[in-house]
């Protein structure tokens, strides 16, 4: 991961858009477009901060700024939760892996060990209580993220799209004299070749995320390749074209 100069703002460790894009393996304009499309989901002070006016001038004067940002009227700073929102929008295995690395290497500040015995019993108790509260908040954050993964996988399924794809494949199956399983397998193979992706690996990664989220075994096993395809707009678009081609016999 690229070394990023730490930025602290309003009690949060934050990251600029350019560094976030580089860390997630995408472009700044993609981050900006994702934010524009989903701005109503982002909360100022929770997911991001905006620097402008005197605050922005002080920020620019205090650090080395890329030339393309020197005259920017506004700069966005993203918290860990904001970075998670962007990883969710990209929703690729590469983005999730990059996000995990970003959390481990940048957002999570490793504190030096402190000898608690030098403090009074009362102060030790207060410190322990504070640490307990932070652990509870961290567990809640993890739970929220895990629930979002489950919701994204199972509750937001586009059933109309799935029914349409199934109908088109059934028609292609009848015309070609193939089994339903062979037709599905063919459609997935064509997607992997055209989109240069590994559906089996992506499905395995999805199931691992579901397991980590505490999803029941039956629900984990229910996850399938269509969940993987539907979760990424690019794959969904390519797969839809492939199924239509198979349906009209364009791939004979």
Short mmCIF file of C-alpha atoms in Angstrom, two decimals:
data_model
loop_
_atom_site.label_atom_id
_atom_site.label_comp_id
_atom_site.label_asym_id
_atom_site.label_seq_id
_atom_site.Cartn_x
_atom_site.Cartn_y
_atom_site.Cartn_z
CA UNK A 1 0.00 0.00 0.00
CA UNK A 2 1.18 3.53 -0.82
CA UNK A 3 2.54 5.38 2.21
CA UNK A 4 0.05 8.10 3.18
CA UNK A 5 0.88 11.02 5.45
CA UNK A 6 -1.56 10.70 8.39
CA UNK A 7 -4.26 13.38 8.65
CA UNK A 8 -6.17 13.98 11.87
CA UNK A 9 -9.37 16.05 11.75
CA UNK A 10 -12.02 16.57 14.45
CA UNK A 11 -10.82 13.53 16.37
CA UNK A 12 -10.84 11.26 13.29
CA UNK A 13 -8.08 9.87 11.17
CA UNK A 14 -9.10 10.82 7.63
CA UNK A 15 -7.84 10.49 4.07
CA UNK A 16 -8.05 12.75 1.01
CA UNK A 17 -9.98 11.65 -2.08
CA UNK A 18 -6.84 11.23 -4.19
CA UNK A 19 -5.22 8.93 -1.63
CA UNK A 20 -8.46 6.99 -1.09
CA UNK A 21 -8.82 6.39 -4.83
CA UNK A 22 -5.21 5.22 -5.13
CA UNK A 23 -5.62 2.91 -2.12
CA UNK A 24 -8.80 1.30 -3.52
CA UNK A 25 -7.26 0.89 -6.97
CA UNK A 26 -9.59 3.27 -8.76
CA UNK A 27 -9.67 6.85 -10.06
CA UNK A 28 -10.56 10.05 -8.22
CA UNK A 29 -13.43 10.71 -10.64
CA UNK A 30 -14.97 7.32 -9.78
CA UNK A 31 -14.88 8.17 -6.07
CA UNK A 32 -16.52 11.54 -6.83
CA UNK A 33 -19.22 9.97 -9.02
CA UNK A 34 -20.01 7.32 -6.39
CA UNK A 35 -20.42 10.09 -3.83
CA UNK A 36 -22.65 12.17 -6.13
CA UNK A 37 -24.92 9.20 -6.82
CA UNK A 38 -25.23 8.23 -3.16
CA UNK A 39 -24.74 11.57 -1.39
CA UNK A 40 -27.95 11.10 0.60
CA UNK A 41 -26.38 8.04 2.28
CA UNK A 42 -23.30 9.91 3.52
CA UNK A 43 -23.37 11.90 6.75
CA UNK A 44 -21.17 14.94 7.26
CA UNK A 45 -19.02 14.40 10.36
CA UNK A 46 -19.49 10.62 10.25
CA UNK A 47 -18.41 9.59 6.76
CA UNK A 48 -16.64 12.71 5.56
CA UNK A 49 -15.58 16.31 6.26
CA UNK A 50 -15.45 19.27 3.89
CA UNK A 51 -12.59 21.76 4.03
CA UNK A 52 -13.17 25.22 2.58
CA UNK A 53 -12.39 28.86 3.31
CA UNK A 54 -9.88 29.61 6.07
CA UNK A 55 -9.86 26.00 7.23
CA UNK A 56 -8.85 24.85 3.74
CA UNK A 57 -6.13 27.51 3.47
CA UNK A 58 -4.64 26.41 6.79
CA UNK A 59 -4.78 22.79 5.66
CA UNK A 60 -2.96 23.52 2.39
CA UNK A 61 -0.33 25.59 4.20
CA UNK A 62 0.38 22.81 6.71
CA UNK A 63 1.28 20.04 4.26
CA UNK A 64 2.53 19.11 0.81
CA UNK A 65 -0.41 19.27 -1.60
CA UNK A 66 -0.57 17.84 -5.13
CA UNK A 67 -0.47 20.52 -7.83
CA UNK A 68 -3.99 19.67 -8.99
CA UNK A 69 -5.33 20.45 -5.49
CA UNK A 70 -3.46 23.70 -4.83
CA UNK A 71 -6.30 25.81 -6.20
CA UNK A 72 -9.19 23.49 -5.33
CA UNK A 73 -11.97 25.50 -3.58
CA UNK A 74 -13.05 22.44 -1.58
CA UNK A 75 -11.31 19.28 -0.34
CA UNK A 76 -13.12 16.23 1.01
CA UNK A 77 -11.67 14.14 3.82
CA UNK A 78 -13.00 10.59 4.33
CA UNK A 79 -13.27 8.72 7.62
CA UNK A 80 -12.93 4.95 7.94
CA UNK A 81 -16.71 4.61 7.61
CA UNK A 82 -16.64 6.83 4.54
CA UNK A 83 -13.96 4.65 2.97
CA UNK A 84 -16.13 1.61 3.69
CA UNK A 85 -19.03 3.26 1.84
CA UNK A 86 -16.82 3.75 -1.22
CA UNK A 87 -15.54 0.16 -1.09
CA UNK A 88 -19.18 -0.93 -0.93
CA UNK A 89 -20.02 1.18 -4.01
CA UNK A 90 -17.12 -0.34 -5.97
CA UNK A 91 -18.03 -3.78 -4.55
CA UNK A 92 -15.20 -5.76 -6.11
CA UNK A 93 -12.96 -8.27 -4.37
CA UNK A 94 -10.00 -6.01 -5.14
CA UNK A 95 -11.70 -3.00 -3.51
CA UNK A 96 -12.63 -4.96 -0.36
CA UNK A 97 -9.11 -6.34 -0.03
CA UNK A 98 -7.66 -2.85 -0.51
CA UNK A 99 -10.09 -1.47 2.08
CA UNK A 100 -9.02 -4.08 4.65
CA UNK A 101 -5.38 -3.12 4.05
CA UNK A 102 -6.26 0.56 4.37
CA UNK A 103 -7.93 -0.07 7.72
CA UNK A 104 -5.05 -2.16 9.04
CA UNK A 105 -2.24 0.10 7.79
CA UNK A 106 -3.74 3.58 8.04
CA UNK A 107 -6.96 4.07 9.97
CA UNK A 108 -6.18 1.85 12.95
CA UNK A 109 -3.63 3.80 14.95
CA UNK A 110 -1.47 1.40 16.91
CA UNK A 111 -1.04 2.78 20.42
CA UNK A 112 2.14 2.29 22.37
CA UNK A 113 1.74 0.13 25.45
CA UNK A 114 1.33 2.03 28.70
CA UNK A 115 2.27 0.87 32.19
CA UNK A 116 -1.09 1.15 33.97
CA UNK A 117 0.41 0.53 37.40
CA UNK A 118 1.80 4.08 37.49
CA UNK A 119 -1.75 5.49 37.65
CA UNK A 120 -4.06 5.72 40.64
CA UNK A 121 -6.73 2.97 41.02
CA UNK A 122 -9.43 5.52 40.16
CA UNK A 123 -7.67 6.56 36.92
CA UNK A 124 -7.01 2.94 36.00
CA UNK A 125 -10.74 2.24 36.40
CA UNK A 126 -11.66 5.21 34.20
CA UNK A 127 -9.21 4.08 31.52
CA UNK A 128 -10.59 0.55 31.62
CA UNK A 129 -14.15 1.89 31.30
CA UNK A 130 -13.13 4.03 28.31
CA UNK A 131 -11.44 1.05 26.66
CA UNK A 132 -14.56 -1.02 27.29
CA UNK A 133 -16.76 1.60 25.63
CA UNK A 134 -14.44 1.73 22.60
CA UNK A 135 -14.53 -2.06 22.30
CA UNK A 136 -18.34 -2.01 22.39
CA UNK A 137 -18.44 0.69 19.72
CA UNK A 138 -16.00 -1.28 17.57
CA UNK A 139 -18.11 -4.43 17.90
CA UNK A 140 -21.18 -2.42 16.92
CA UNK A 141 -19.36 -1.05 13.87
CA UNK A 142 -18.39 -4.59 12.89
CA UNK A 143 -21.98 -5.76 13.39
CA UNK A 144 -23.32 -2.92 11.23
CA UNK A 145 -20.88 -3.82 8.50
CA UNK A 146 -21.74 -7.52 8.71
CA UNK A 147 -25.47 -6.82 8.54
CA UNK A 148 -24.88 -4.62 5.51
CA UNK A 149 -23.07 -7.49 3.77
CA UNK A 150 -25.97 -9.86 4.44
CA UNK A 151 -28.54 -7.28 3.35
CA UNK A 152 -26.60 -6.52 0.17
CA UNK A 153 -26.46 -10.22 -0.67
CA UNK A 154 -29.93 -11.47 0.16
CA UNK A 155 -32.41 -8.64 0.75
CA UNK A 156 -31.57 -6.45 -2.24
CA UNK A 157 -31.80 -9.15 -4.89
CA UNK A 158 -33.27 -7.93 -8.16
CA UNK A 159 -35.87 -10.67 -8.54
CA UNK A 160 -37.32 -9.17 -11.74
CA UNK A 161 -33.90 -9.32 -13.38
CA UNK A 162 -33.35 -12.88 -12.20
CA UNK A 163 -36.72 -14.02 -13.53
CA UNK A 164 -35.95 -12.40 -16.88
CA UNK A 165 -32.52 -14.06 -17.10
CA UNK A 166 -34.02 -17.43 -16.17
CA UNK A 167 -36.72 -17.10 -18.83
CA UNK A 168 -34.21 -16.22 -21.55
CA UNK A 169 -31.92 -19.10 -20.57
CA UNK A 170 -34.86 -21.52 -20.52
CA UNK A 171 -35.70 -20.48 -24.08
CA UNK A 172 -32.09 -20.95 -25.17
CA UNK A 173 -32.01 -24.35 -23.47
CA UNK A 174 -35.04 -25.55 -25.40
CA UNK A 175 -33.72 -24.34 -28.76
CA UNK A 176 -30.26 -25.81 -28.27
CA UNK A 177 -31.37 -29.09 -26.72
CA UNK A 178 -29.11 -28.57 -23.70
CA UNK A 179 -29.78 -29.23 -20.02
CA UNK A 180 -30.53 -26.24 -17.79
CA UNK A 181 -27.33 -26.88 -15.83
CA UNK A 182 -25.17 -26.99 -18.97
CA UNK A 183 -26.74 -23.77 -20.25
CA UNK A 184 -26.06 -21.95 -16.96
CA UNK A 185 -22.50 -23.27 -16.94
CA UNK A 186 -22.00 -22.05 -20.51
CA UNK A 187 -23.32 -18.58 -19.64
CA UNK A 188 -20.97 -18.34 -16.65
CA UNK A 189 -17.98 -19.51 -18.71
CA UNK A 190 -18.71 -16.87 -21.35
CA UNK A 191 -18.94 -14.21 -18.65
CA UNK A 192 -15.60 -15.23 -17.15
CA UNK A 193 -13.95 -15.06 -20.57
CA UNK A 194 -15.51 -11.77 -21.59
CA UNK A 195 -15.19 -9.98 -18.23
CA UNK A 196 -11.87 -11.64 -17.32
CA UNK A 197 -13.14 -12.66 -13.90
CA UNK A 198 -13.12 -15.78 -11.73
CA UNK A 199 -16.67 -16.37 -10.48
CA UNK A 200 -15.68 -19.32 -8.30
CA UNK A 201 -13.10 -17.24 -6.44
CA UNK A 202 -15.50 -14.32 -6.06
CA UNK A 203 -18.21 -16.64 -4.76
CA UNK A 204 -15.77 -18.18 -2.29
CA UNK A 205 -14.80 -14.70 -1.06
CA UNK A 206 -18.47 -13.73 -0.71
CA UNK A 207 -19.19 -16.83 1.37
CA UNK A 208 -16.21 -16.09 3.59
CA UNK A 209 -17.52 -12.58 4.22
CA UNK A 210 -20.93 -14.02 5.05
CA UNK A 211 -19.40 -16.54 7.45
CA UNK A 212 -17.42 -13.79 9.15
CA UNK A 213 -20.63 -11.80 9.52
CA UNK A 214 -22.25 -14.63 11.51
CA UNK A 215 -24.66 -15.63 8.74
CA UNK A 216 -26.25 -19.06 9.24
CA UNK A 217 -24.71 -21.98 7.39
CA UNK A 218 -27.84 -22.48 5.28
CA UNK A 219 -27.79 -18.83 4.17
CA UNK A 220 -24.10 -19.03 3.32
CA UNK A 221 -24.71 -22.09 1.17
CA UNK A 222 -27.61 -20.28 -0.50
CA UNK A 223 -25.23 -17.66 -1.95
CA UNK A 224 -24.57 -18.34 -5.63
CA UNK A 225 -22.90 -16.98 -8.74
CA UNK A 226 -25.89 -14.79 -9.56
CA UNK A 227 -25.35 -13.00 -6.24
CA UNK A 228 -21.77 -12.31 -7.30
CA UNK A 229 -22.83 -11.13 -10.76
CA UNK A 230 -25.65 -8.94 -9.50
CA UNK A 231 -23.47 -7.28 -6.86
CA UNK A 232 -21.19 -5.73 -9.49
CA UNK A 233 -22.91 -3.53 -12.11
CA UNK A 234 -20.25 -4.23 -14.75
CA UNK A 235 -20.65 -8.00 -14.47
CA UNK A 236 -24.44 -7.70 -14.40
CA UNK A 237 -24.46 -5.65 -17.59
CA UNK A 238 -22.12 -8.03 -19.45
CA UNK A 239 -24.01 -11.11 -18.25
CA UNK A 240 -27.34 -9.64 -19.40
CA UNK A 241 -25.90 -9.14 -22.89
CA UNK A 242 -24.55 -12.71 -22.95
CA UNK A 243 -27.89 -14.23 -21.91
CA UNK A 244 -29.71 -12.22 -24.58
CA UNK A 245 -27.20 -13.40 -27.19
CA UNK A 246 -27.69 -17.00 -26.14
CA UNK A 247 -31.45 -16.56 -26.24
CA UNK A 248 -31.55 -15.28 -29.82
CA UNK A 249 -28.90 -17.71 -31.01
CA UNK A 250 -26.32 -15.02 -31.73
CA UNK A 251 -23.51 -17.22 -30.45
CA UNK A 252 -24.05 -20.16 -32.84
#
